[in-house]
Amino acid sequence: MARRKTLAIKPDARLTITGGEFSYGDAPALTDVNISIAPGEAVALIGPNGSGKSTLLKGVLGLISLTAGEMYLHASAEACAAADSSAEHPEGHIHEGAEGVGYLPQTEHIDPEFPISLRQVVMMGRYRRLGWWRFPGSADRSAVNNALDAVDLRPFAKKRFGSLSGGQQQRGLLARALTANPGLLLLDEPINGLDQPNRDSLLETIRGLKARGVALIITTHDLDLARAVCDSVLLVNGRQIAFGPREDVLTLANLQEVFHDVQVEVDEHTLVLPGHDH
Amino acid sequence: MNMIDALTTAFQLPFMMRALVVLLVLSLAAGFIGVFINLRGLEFLTDGLTHAVFPGLAAGFIVGGKDGALLGAIIAATAATLLLTWLSNRRVGNDATTAIVFTALFSVGVLIVSTSSQQTSGLEQLLFGHLLTVTEAEALTTIGVSALALAVVLLTFRRQLFRSFDEEGSAAAGYRVLLTDVALNVSIALVVVAASAAVGNLLVLAVLIVPGALARLVAVRMGYLFVTAIAVGMLASWLGLATSFTLSVDAGFNVPGGATVALFFVATYVLALLYRTVVKQVRT
């Protein structure tokens, strides 16, 4: 069933994974990952619950191990600069940690009573740079202000994080990820529960990031989001089903393989996909 | 001597001054760490840690007296911290497992003390401390161990804060959660050890948990949380000591210092709770 194609590795790719398998302990959670993501490219990561979407994000972050295959990451500021300025960019290095990778978690597990201001949350994005001792300097403060401006939340900087709306919290966490100048940004269900204005604002921010050469992987259930800002689609269901340009991947056959008996909206038509094994 | 005098002049007595210094140092370390206990909701785990340290205290006490108790406590605290971090990280069991393990350890401690000839005074001292008869050596140890506990949390402050707020995010930023947790648990265990001479193994809970909980009630800004927790601990220590002194000297009640101080900690919490309720009523 697996349609194995040779993967075209993109020039200056921010992230390339070949034959990737990610496992929790001994159990592989996601296999057959073959992707290559260029600067400024946004990939919609689509699959049912438990299909390995979070696994892939955690794998790229280095939180769970790559048990087979190879992963190359060019996301840190240094690596990006090297890649952008010279045609012969370095071959890539085996992934260690996740330098230059920003991550936007879902906000629902955050305690709304936590006594911390939006500015303090965004400053967390600078912690790794500050190390153990250093106090935030002017470079850190301006990085925080720029990130707050990028998500349009500067006036709310002193507000308690938990007092912000769900969409504002989401954008606040995005600002936190942006303070580290990531070359690759991982967004986990970013538009879940967002109202239209917050959704538009987020899409606008994503477009701005793409224009600056930031690559994105966005997990979503929403094909509209994929259409609005994503160039490519990665379909997974325990293994990679398909990866490629949006229009090539979002086919009925592919969607059927991933989603069984669910409604999917494709081009204004609602389809009920017949299941294979029900 | 009336109460007002007791607040100042009583501390001219060396044993009172020593008790005060020990409590102020404990309040500093425990107040700071207590904020994280509250933010992380680790009150139950902290309770468990105090229980787990007890058999070490007891065994050390039997073998080597007061100095032995400290060494035993440090060994037990280290073992308990590692066990606890491992248990919670593997997500083995739940609160029930934790409670059973630590109650068992506590019982073992009581059994150990009971085999000793000086069991009654020994058990009481280990459980409730001997605040007014703390020796200079014990005071110095308390200061040293408290400083160590504080240093561990200060060194890991950013990762503690990040992890308290957002575990997933902190892991994604490259902070190893296990290391962060071990650091906090170690510092809690160190405070339990540091406090064993002054307030004992049971009353240390008041010192560790009340200030953080109180600060959370009245302060909404991160910076104020730590200041409030530390200041409240110090204030309760001072008032509690002075009160126990007045009651013992003037009124002739023989009240133990440690328990009086613990009650003052609780009293500050009750006051803060009342204050907050009133403020909420007024605002609505």
Coordinates of C-alpha atoms in Angstrom, one line a residue:
Chain A
M1 CA 0.0 0.0 0.0
A2 CA 2.9 2.3 0.7
R3 CA 3.6 4.6 -2.2
R4 CA 7.3 5.0 -1.9
K5 CA 8.7 7.7 -4.0
T6 CA 12.2 9.0 -4.0
L7 CA 12.3 12.1 -1.9
A8 CA 13.5 15.3 -3.6
I9 CA 15.8 17.0 -1.1
K10 CA 15.2 20.7 -1.4
P11 CA 18.1 23.1 -1.7
D12 CA 18.9 24.9 1.7
A13 CA 16.3 22.6 3.3
R14 CA 15.5 23.7 6.9
L15 CA 14.6 20.1 7.8
T16 CA 15.2 16.8 6.0
I17 CA 14.2 13.4 7.3
T18 CA 14.9 10.3 5.3
G19 CA 13.5 6.9 6.3
G20 CA 12.6 8.3 9.7
E21 CA 11.1 6.2 12.4
F22 CA 10.2 7.7 15.8
S23 CA 9.5 5.5 18.8
Y24 CA 8.4 5.7 22.4
G25 CA 10.5 3.0 24.1
D26 CA 10.4 0.0 21.8
A27 CA 7.1 0.8 20.0
P28 CA 7.5 2.8 16.8
A29 CA 4.9 5.5 16.8
L30 CA 5.6 6.9 13.3
T31 CA 7.5 5.3 10.5
D32 CA 8.5 5.9 6.9
V33 CA 9.0 9.6 7.3
N34 CA 10.5 11.2 4.2
I35 CA 10.2 14.9 4.1
S36 CA 12.3 17.9 3.1
I37 CA 11.2 21.4 4.0
A38 CA 12.5 24.5 2.3
P39 CA 12.9 28.0 3.9
G40 CA 9.6 29.8 3.8
E41 CA 7.6 26.6 3.2
A42 CA 4.7 25.8 5.4
V43 CA 3.6 22.1 5.7
A44 CA 0.2 21.1 7.0
L45 CA 0.6 18.0 9.1
I46 CA -2.7 16.1 8.9
G47 CA -3.9 12.8 10.4
P48 CA -6.4 11.5 12.8
N49 CA -5.9 11.5 16.6
G50 CA -3.1 9.2 17.6
S51 CA -1.7 9.1 14.1
G52 CA 1.7 10.4 15.0
K53 CA 1.4 14.1 14.5
S54 CA 2.6 15.1 17.9
T55 CA 5.2 12.3 17.6
L56 CA 6.7 14.0 14.6
L57 CA 6.8 17.4 16.4
K58 CA 8.4 15.9 19.5
G59 CA 10.9 14.0 17.3
V60 CA 12.0 17.1 15.5
L61 CA 12.4 18.8 18.9
G62 CA 14.6 15.9 20.0
L63 CA 12.2 14.9 22.8
I64 CA 11.7 11.4 21.5
S65 CA 14.2 9.4 19.6
L66 CA 14.8 8.8 16.0
T67 CA 15.1 5.0 15.9
A68 CA 15.8 4.6 12.2
G69 CA 16.7 6.8 9.3
E70 CA 18.3 10.3 9.4
M71 CA 17.3 13.8 10.3
Y72 CA 19.1 16.9 9.2
L73 CA 18.3 20.3 10.7
H74 CA 19.4 23.7 9.5
A75 CA 17.3 25.9 11.7
S76 CA 19.6 27.8 14.0
A77 CA 20.5 31.4 13.1
E78 CA 24.1 30.4 12.3
A79 CA 23.0 27.5 10.1
C80 CA 20.4 29.6 8.3
A81 CA 22.9 32.4 7.7
A82 CA 25.4 29.9 6.3
A83 CA 22.8 28.3 4.1
D84 CA 21.4 31.6 2.8
S85 CA 24.7 33.3 2.1
S86 CA 26.5 30.6 0.1
A87 CA 25.3 28.4 -2.7
E88 CA 27.4 25.5 -1.3
H89 CA 25.8 25.3 2.1
P90 CA 27.1 22.7 4.5
E91 CA 25.9 19.2 4.1
G92 CA 23.9 19.3 7.2
H93 CA 24.6 17.9 10.6
I94 CA 23.0 15.1 12.5
H95 CA 20.3 16.5 14.7
E96 CA 21.3 17.1 18.3
G97 CA 18.8 19.0 20.5
A98 CA 16.6 21.4 18.6
E99 CA 18.5 24.6 18.2
G100 CA 16.6 27.1 16.1
V101 CA 13.4 25.2 16.3
G102 CA 10.4 27.1 17.8
Y103 CA 7.5 25.3 19.2
L104 CA 3.9 26.5 19.9
P105 CA 2.2 24.1 22.3
Q106 CA -1.6 23.9 22.8
T107 CA -2.7 26.3 25.5
E108 CA -5.3 24.1 27.2
H109 CA -2.9 22.6 29.8
I110 CA -1.8 26.1 31.0
D111 CA -3.1 27.1 34.4
P112 CA -5.2 30.3 33.9
E113 CA -4.4 31.4 37.5
F114 CA -0.7 31.2 37.0
P115 CA 0.6 34.6 38.3
I116 CA 2.8 35.6 35.4
S117 CA 2.6 38.5 32.9
L118 CA 2.5 38.1 29.2
R119 CA 5.9 39.8 29.0
Q120 CA 7.4 37.3 31.4
V121 CA 6.0 34.4 29.4
V122 CA 7.5 35.8 26.2
M123 CA 10.9 36.3 27.9
M124 CA 11.0 32.5 28.6
G125 CA 11.9 32.2 24.9
R126 CA 15.2 33.9 25.7
Y127 CA 16.0 31.7 28.8
R128 CA 18.3 29.3 26.9
R129 CA 20.4 32.2 25.7
L130 CA 20.5 33.8 29.1
G131 CA 21.9 30.6 30.6
W132 CA 22.1 30.1 34.3
W133 CA 23.1 33.6 35.5
R134 CA 22.7 36.4 33.1
F135 CA 19.9 38.9 33.6
P136 CA 18.0 39.9 30.5
G137 CA 19.8 42.8 28.7
S138 CA 18.6 45.3 26.1
A139 CA 18.9 42.7 23.3
D140 CA 16.6 40.4 25.1
R141 CA 14.1 43.1 25.9
S142 CA 14.0 44.3 22.3
A143 CA 13.6 40.7 21.1
V144 CA 10.6 40.4 23.4
N145 CA 9.2 43.7 22.2
N146 CA 9.6 42.7 18.6
A147 CA 8.0 39.4 19.1
L148 CA 5.1 41.1 20.9
D149 CA 4.7 43.5 18.0
A150 CA 4.8 40.6 15.5
V151 CA 1.7 39.1 17.1
D152 CA 0.1 42.4 17.8
L153 CA 0.1 42.1 21.6
R154 CA 2.5 44.8 22.8
P155 CA -0.3 46.7 24.6
F156 CA -1.1 43.6 26.7
A157 CA 2.5 43.0 27.8
K158 CA 1.8 43.7 31.5
K159 CA -1.4 41.7 31.7
R160 CA -1.5 38.5 33.5
F161 CA -1.2 35.7 30.9
G162 CA -4.2 33.8 32.2
S163 CA -6.4 36.9 31.9
L164 CA -6.0 37.0 28.1
S165 CA -8.4 35.3 25.8
G166 CA -7.6 31.9 24.3
G167 CA -6.5 33.4 21.0
Q168 CA -4.3 36.0 22.7
Q169 CA -2.7 33.3 24.8
Q170 CA -2.0 31.4 21.7
R171 CA -0.4 34.4 20.1
G172 CA 1.6 35.1 23.3
L173 CA 3.1 31.6 23.1
L174 CA 3.9 32.2 19.5
A175 CA 5.7 35.4 20.4
R176 CA 7.7 33.3 23.0
A177 CA 8.8 31.0 20.2
L178 CA 9.7 33.9 17.9
T179 CA 12.1 35.5 20.4
A180 CA 14.6 32.8 19.6
N181 CA 14.5 33.7 15.9
P182 CA 13.6 30.1 14.9
G183 CA 14.4 28.9 11.4
L184 CA 11.8 26.2 11.8
L185 CA 8.5 26.7 13.7
L186 CA 6.3 23.8 14.9
L187 CA 2.7 24.8 15.6
D188 CA 0.4 22.3 17.3
E189 CA -3.2 22.8 16.4
P190 CA -2.8 26.6 16.4
I191 CA -6.3 27.4 15.3
N192 CA -8.2 25.1 17.6
G193 CA -10.9 27.2 19.3
L194 CA -9.9 30.5 17.7
D195 CA -12.5 33.1 16.7
Q196 CA -12.4 34.7 13.3
P197 CA -10.3 37.8 14.2
N198 CA -7.7 35.8 16.1
R199 CA -7.6 33.3 13.3
D200 CA -7.1 36.0 10.7
S201 CA -4.4 37.5 12.8
L202 CA -2.6 34.2 13.2
L203 CA -2.7 33.5 9.4
E204 CA -1.3 37.0 8.8
T205 CA 1.6 36.3 11.2
I206 CA 2.2 32.9 9.5
R207 CA 2.4 34.6 6.1
G208 CA 4.8 37.2 7.5
L209 CA 7.1 34.4 8.9
K210 CA 7.1 32.6 5.6
A211 CA 8.1 35.8 3.8
R212 CA 11.1 36.0 6.2
G213 CA 12.1 32.5 5.3
V214 CA 10.9 30.7 8.3
A215 CA 9.8 27.1 7.6
L216 CA 6.7 25.8 9.4
I217 CA 5.1 22.5 10.3
I218 CA 1.5 23.0 11.3
T219 CA -0.7 20.2 12.7
T220 CA -4.3 20.8 11.9
H221 CA -7.7 19.2 11.4
D222 CA -8.7 22.1 9.3
L223 CA -8.2 21.7 5.5
D224 CA -9.1 25.4 5.1
L225 CA -6.0 26.4 7.1
A226 CA -4.0 24.1 4.9
R227 CA -5.4 25.8 1.8
A228 CA -4.9 29.3 3.3
V229 CA -1.2 29.2 4.2
C230 CA 0.3 25.8 3.5
D231 CA 2.3 24.9 0.4
S232 CA 2.7 21.3 1.2
V233 CA 0.8 18.6 3.1
L234 CA 2.1 15.7 5.1
L235 CA -0.5 13.0 5.7
V236 CA 0.2 10.5 8.4
N237 CA -1.5 7.6 10.1
G238 CA 1.1 5.7 12.1
R239 CA 3.3 6.0 9.0
Q240 CA 3.7 8.6 6.3
I241 CA 0.9 8.2 3.8
A242 CA 1.9 11.1 1.5
F243 CA 4.0 14.2 1.4
G244 CA 4.2 16.8 -1.3
P245 CA 2.5 19.9 -2.8
R246 CA -0.9 20.5 -1.4
E247 CA -2.9 19.8 -4.5
D248 CA -1.1 16.5 -5.1
V249 CA -1.6 15.2 -1.6
L250 CA -5.1 16.2 -0.8
T251 CA -6.7 13.6 -3.0
L252 CA -9.7 11.5 -2.1
A253 CA -7.7 8.3 -2.2
N254 CA -5.1 9.7 0.2
L255 CA -7.7 11.1 2.6
Q256 CA -9.6 7.8 2.5
E257 CA -6.5 6.0 3.6
V258 CA -6.0 8.4 6.5
F259 CA -9.5 9.1 7.7
H260 CA -12.1 6.3 7.9
D261 CA -15.8 7.1 8.1
V262 CA -15.3 10.8 8.8
Q263 CA -16.6 13.8 7.1
V264 CA -14.1 15.9 5.3
E265 CA -14.7 19.1 3.5
V266 CA -13.0 19.2 0.1
D267 CA -13.7 22.1 -2.1
E268 CA -17.1 23.0 -0.6
H269 CA -18.3 19.5 -0.9
T270 CA -18.8 17.4 2.3
L271 CA -17.7 13.9 1.7
V272 CA -18.4 11.0 4.0
L273 CA -15.4 8.7 3.5
P274 CA -16.2 5.1 3.6
G275 CA -14.1 3.1 6.1
H276 CA -11.9 0.2 5.2
D277 CA -12.1 -1.9 8.3
H278 CA -15.5 -1.1 9.9
Chain B
M1 CA 7.9 41.2 80.6
N2 CA 5.0 42.0 78.3
M3 CA 4.5 41.0 74.8
I4 CA 5.9 44.2 73.3
D5 CA 9.1 43.8 75.2
A6 CA 9.3 40.2 74.3
L7 CA 9.3 41.1 70.6
T8 CA 12.7 42.8 71.2
T9 CA 14.4 42.2 74.5
A10 CA 13.7 38.5 74.6
F11 CA 16.1 38.1 71.7
Q12 CA 19.0 39.4 73.8
L13 CA 19.1 35.9 75.3
P14 CA 21.5 33.8 73.2
F15 CA 19.2 30.8 72.9
M16 CA 16.3 33.0 71.7
M17 CA 18.6 34.8 69.2
R18 CA 19.9 31.5 67.9
A19 CA 16.3 30.2 67.5
L20 CA 15.4 33.4 65.6
V21 CA 18.3 33.3 63.3
V22 CA 17.7 29.6 62.5
L23 CA 14.0 30.4 61.7
L24 CA 14.8 33.4 59.6
V25 CA 17.2 31.4 57.5
L26 CA 14.7 28.6 57.2
S27 CA 12.0 31.1 56.2
L28 CA 14.2 32.5 53.5
A29 CA 14.9 29.1 51.9
A30 CA 11.5 27.5 52.5
G31 CA 9.6 30.6 51.4
F32 CA 11.4 30.8 48.1
I33 CA 11.1 27.0 47.5
G34 CA 7.5 27.0 48.8
V35 CA 6.4 29.3 46.0
F36 CA 7.4 26.6 43.5
I37 CA 5.7 23.9 45.7
N38 CA 2.6 25.9 45.4
L39 CA 2.9 26.7 41.6
R40 CA 3.5 23.1 40.9
G41 CA 0.9 21.8 43.3
L42 CA 3.5 19.6 45.1
E43 CA 2.1 19.9 48.6
F44 CA 1.4 16.2 48.8
L45 CA 4.8 15.2 47.4
T46 CA 6.4 17.5 50.0
D47 CA 4.4 15.8 52.8
G48 CA 5.6 12.5 51.4
L49 CA 9.2 13.7 51.4
T50 CA 9.1 14.7 55.1
H51 CA 7.8 11.2 55.9
A52 CA 10.5 9.6 53.8
V53 CA 13.3 11.5 55.5
F54 CA 12.1 10.4 58.9
P55 CA 13.6 6.8 59.0
G56 CA 17.0 8.3 58.0
L57 CA 16.7 10.9 60.8
A58 CA 15.7 8.1 63.3
A59 CA 18.4 5.6 62.3
G60 CA 21.0 8.3 62.3
F61 CA 19.9 9.5 65.7
I62 CA 20.1 6.0 67.2
V63 CA 23.6 5.4 65.8
G64 CA 25.2 8.8 66.1
G65 CA 23.0 11.1 68.2
K66 CA 22.1 14.6 66.9
D67 CA 25.0 14.7 64.3
G68 CA 24.1 11.2 63.1
A69 CA 20.5 12.3 62.7
L70 CA 21.6 14.9 60.2
L71 CA 23.7 12.5 58.2
G72 CA 21.0 9.9 58.2
A73 CA 18.5 12.5 57.1
I74 CA 20.7 13.5 54.2
I75 CA 21.1 9.9 53.0
A76 CA 17.3 9.3 53.3
A77 CA 16.5 12.5 51.6
T78 CA 18.7 11.7 48.7
A79 CA 17.3 8.2 48.3
A80 CA 13.7 9.4 48.8
T81 CA 14.1 12.2 46.2
L82 CA 15.5 9.8 43.6
L83 CA 12.7 7.3 44.3
L84 CA 10.0 9.9 44.2
T85 CA 11.3 11.6 41.0
W86 CA 11.6 8.2 39.4
L87 CA 8.0 7.1 40.5
S88 CA 6.4 10.3 39.2
N89 CA 8.4 10.4 36.0
R90 CA 7.6 6.8 35.1
R91 CA 4.0 7.7 36.0
V92 CA 4.1 4.5 38.0
G93 CA 1.2 4.4 40.4
N94 CA -0.5 7.5 41.7
D95 CA -1.1 9.3 44.9
A96 CA -2.1 6.1 46.6
T97 CA 1.2 4.5 45.8
T98 CA 3.1 7.5 47.0
A99 CA 1.1 7.6 50.2
I100 CA 1.6 3.9 50.9
V101 CA 5.3 4.0 50.3
F102 CA 5.9 7.0 52.5
T103 CA 3.6 6.0 55.3
A104 CA 5.5 2.7 55.4
L105 CA 8.9 4.6 55.6
F106 CA 7.5 6.8 58.3
S107 CA 6.4 3.7 60.3
V108 CA 9.8 2.2 59.9
G109 CA 11.2 5.4 61.4
V110 CA 9.0 5.2 64.4
L111 CA 9.9 1.5 64.9
I112 CA 13.6 2.4 64.8
V113 CA 13.2 5.2 67.4
S114 CA 11.2 2.9 69.6
T115 CA 14.1 0.4 69.9
S116 CA 16.1 3.2 71.6
S117 CA 16.3 3.5 75.3
Q118 CA 15.7 7.3 75.2
Q119 CA 12.7 6.7 72.9
T120 CA 10.2 9.2 74.2
S121 CA 12.3 12.3 74.2
G122 CA 14.0 11.1 71.1
L123 CA 10.8 10.6 69.1
E124 CA 9.4 13.9 70.3
Q125 CA 12.6 15.8 69.3
L126 CA 12.7 14.3 65.9
L127 CA 9.1 15.0 65.2
F128 CA 8.7 18.5 66.7
G129 CA 12.3 19.7 67.0
H130 CA 13.8 21.5 69.9
L131 CA 13.7 25.1 68.8
L132 CA 14.8 26.7 72.1
T133 CA 17.7 24.3 72.7
V134 CA 19.3 24.4 69.3
T135 CA 23.0 24.2 69.7
E136 CA 25.4 26.4 67.8
A137 CA 26.6 23.5 65.7
E138 CA 23.0 22.7 64.8
A139 CA 22.4 26.3 63.9
L140 CA 25.4 26.4 61.6
T141 CA 24.3 23.2 59.9
T142 CA 20.8 24.6 59.4
I143 CA 22.2 27.7 57.8
G144 CA 24.6 25.7 55.6
V145 CA 22.0 23.2 54.4
S146 CA 19.4 25.9 53.8
A147 CA 21.9 27.9 51.8
L148 CA 22.5 24.8 49.7
A149 CA 18.8 24.2 49.2
L150 CA 18.4 27.9 48.1
A151 CA 21.4 27.7 45.8
V152 CA 19.9 24.7 44.0
V153 CA 16.7 26.5 43.3
L154 CA 18.3 29.8 42.4
L155 CA 20.6 28.0 39.9
T156 CA 17.7 26.3 38.3
F157 CA 15.3 29.2 38.7
R158 CA 14.5 29.8 35.0
R159 CA 13.9 26.1 34.2
Q160 CA 11.8 25.8 37.4
L161 CA 9.6 28.7 36.4
F162 CA 9.3 27.6 32.8
R163 CA 8.4 24.0 33.8
S164 CA 5.9 25.2 36.4
F165 CA 4.2 27.3 33.8
D166 CA 4.4 25.0 30.8
E167 CA 6.1 21.6 31.1
E168 CA 5.8 20.8 27.4
G169 CA 7.2 24.2 26.4
S170 CA 10.1 23.9 28.7
A171 CA 11.0 20.4 27.3
A172 CA 10.7 21.8 23.8
A173 CA 13.1 24.6 24.7
G174 CA 15.6 22.0 25.6
Y175 CA 15.3 21.9 29.4
R176 CA 15.3 18.3 30.6
V177 CA 12.3 17.9 32.8
L178 CA 13.8 15.1 34.9
L179 CA 16.7 17.2 35.9
T180 CA 14.5 20.2 36.7
D181 CA 12.3 17.9 38.9
V182 CA 15.3 16.3 40.7
A183 CA 16.7 19.8 41.5
L184 CA 13.4 21.0 43.1
N185 CA 12.8 17.7 45.0
V186 CA 16.4 17.8 46.3
S187 CA 16.0 21.3 47.5
I188 CA 12.7 20.5 49.3
A189 CA 14.4 17.5 50.9
L190 CA 17.3 19.7 52.0
V191 CA 14.9 22.1 53.7
V192 CA 13.3 19.2 55.5
V193 CA 16.8 18.1 56.7
A194 CA 17.8 21.7 57.6
A195 CA 14.6 22.2 59.6
S196 CA 14.8 18.9 61.6
A197 CA 16.6 20.4 64.6
A198 CA 14.6 23.6 64.9
V199 CA 11.0 22.6 64.1
G200 CA 11.3 18.8 63.5
N201 CA 10.1 16.5 60.9
L202 CA 6.3 17.2 61.1
L203 CA 6.2 21.0 61.6
V204 CA 8.5 21.7 58.7
L205 CA 5.5 21.3 56.5
A206 CA 4.1 24.5 57.9
V207 CA 7.3 26.3 57.0
L208 CA 7.4 24.9 53.5
I209 CA 3.8 25.1 52.5
V210 CA 2.1 27.9 54.2
P211 CA 4.1 30.9 52.9
G212 CA 3.8 29.9 49.3
A213 CA 0.1 29.2 49.6
L214 CA -0.4 32.5 51.4
A215 CA 1.6 34.5 48.8
R216 CA -0.5 32.9 46.1
L217 CA -3.6 34.2 47.8
V218 CA -2.5 37.9 48.0
A219 CA 0.1 38.4 45.3
V220 CA -0.7 38.3 41.6
R221 CA 2.7 39.3 40.2
M222 CA 5.6 36.9 40.0
G223 CA 8.1 39.0 41.9
Y224 CA 5.8 39.8 44.8
L225 CA 5.1 36.1 45.3
F226 CA 8.6 35.3 46.5
V227 CA 9.0 38.5 48.6
T228 CA 5.6 37.9 50.2
A229 CA 6.3 34.2 51.0
I230 CA 9.7 35.0 52.6
A231 CA 8.5 38.0 54.5
V232 CA 5.5 36.2 55.9
G233 CA 7.6 33.3 57.1
M234 CA 10.0 35.6 58.8
L235 CA 7.2 37.6 60.5
A236 CA 5.4 34.5 61.7
S237 CA 8.7 33.1 63.1
W238 CA 9.4 36.3 65.0
L239 CA 5.9 36.6 66.4
G240 CA 5.7 33.0 67.2
L241 CA 9.0 32.8 69.1
A242 CA 8.2 36.0 71.1
T243 CA 4.7 34.6 72.0
S244 CA 6.0 31.3 73.1
F245 CA 8.6 33.1 75.2
T246 CA 6.0 35.4 76.8
L247 CA 3.6 32.5 77.5
S248 CA 6.4 30.4 79.1
V249 CA 8.1 33.1 81.1
D250 CA 5.2 35.3 82.2
A251 CA 2.1 33.1 82.1
G252 CA 3.9 30.0 83.2
F253 CA 2.6 27.8 80.4
N254 CA 5.3 25.6 79.1
V255 CA 4.6 26.0 75.4
P256 CA 6.9 24.4 72.8
G257 CA 8.5 26.9 70.5
G258 CA 8.2 24.9 67.3
A259 CA 4.5 24.3 67.6
T260 CA 3.8 27.9 68.5
V261 CA 5.7 29.1 65.5
A262 CA 3.9 26.6 63.2
L263 CA 0.6 27.9 64.5
F264 CA 1.6 31.4 63.7
F265 CA 2.4 30.3 60.2
V266 CA -1.1 28.9 60.0
A267 CA -2.6 32.0 61.5
T268 CA -1.1 34.2 58.9
Y269 CA -2.7 32.0 56.3
V270 CA -6.1 32.3 57.9
L271 CA -5.7 36.1 58.0
A272 CA -4.7 36.2 54.4
L273 CA -7.7 34.0 53.5
L274 CA -10.0 36.4 55.4
Y275 CA -8.4 39.4 53.8
R276 CA -9.0 38.0 50.3
T277 CA -12.6 37.0 51.0
V278 CA -13.3 40.6 52.3
V279 CA -11.5 42.1 49.3
K280 CA -13.5 40.0 46.9
Q281 CA -16.8 40.9 48.7
V282 CA -16.0 44.6 48.6
R283 CA -15.1 44.4 44.9
T284 CA -18.2 42.5 43.8

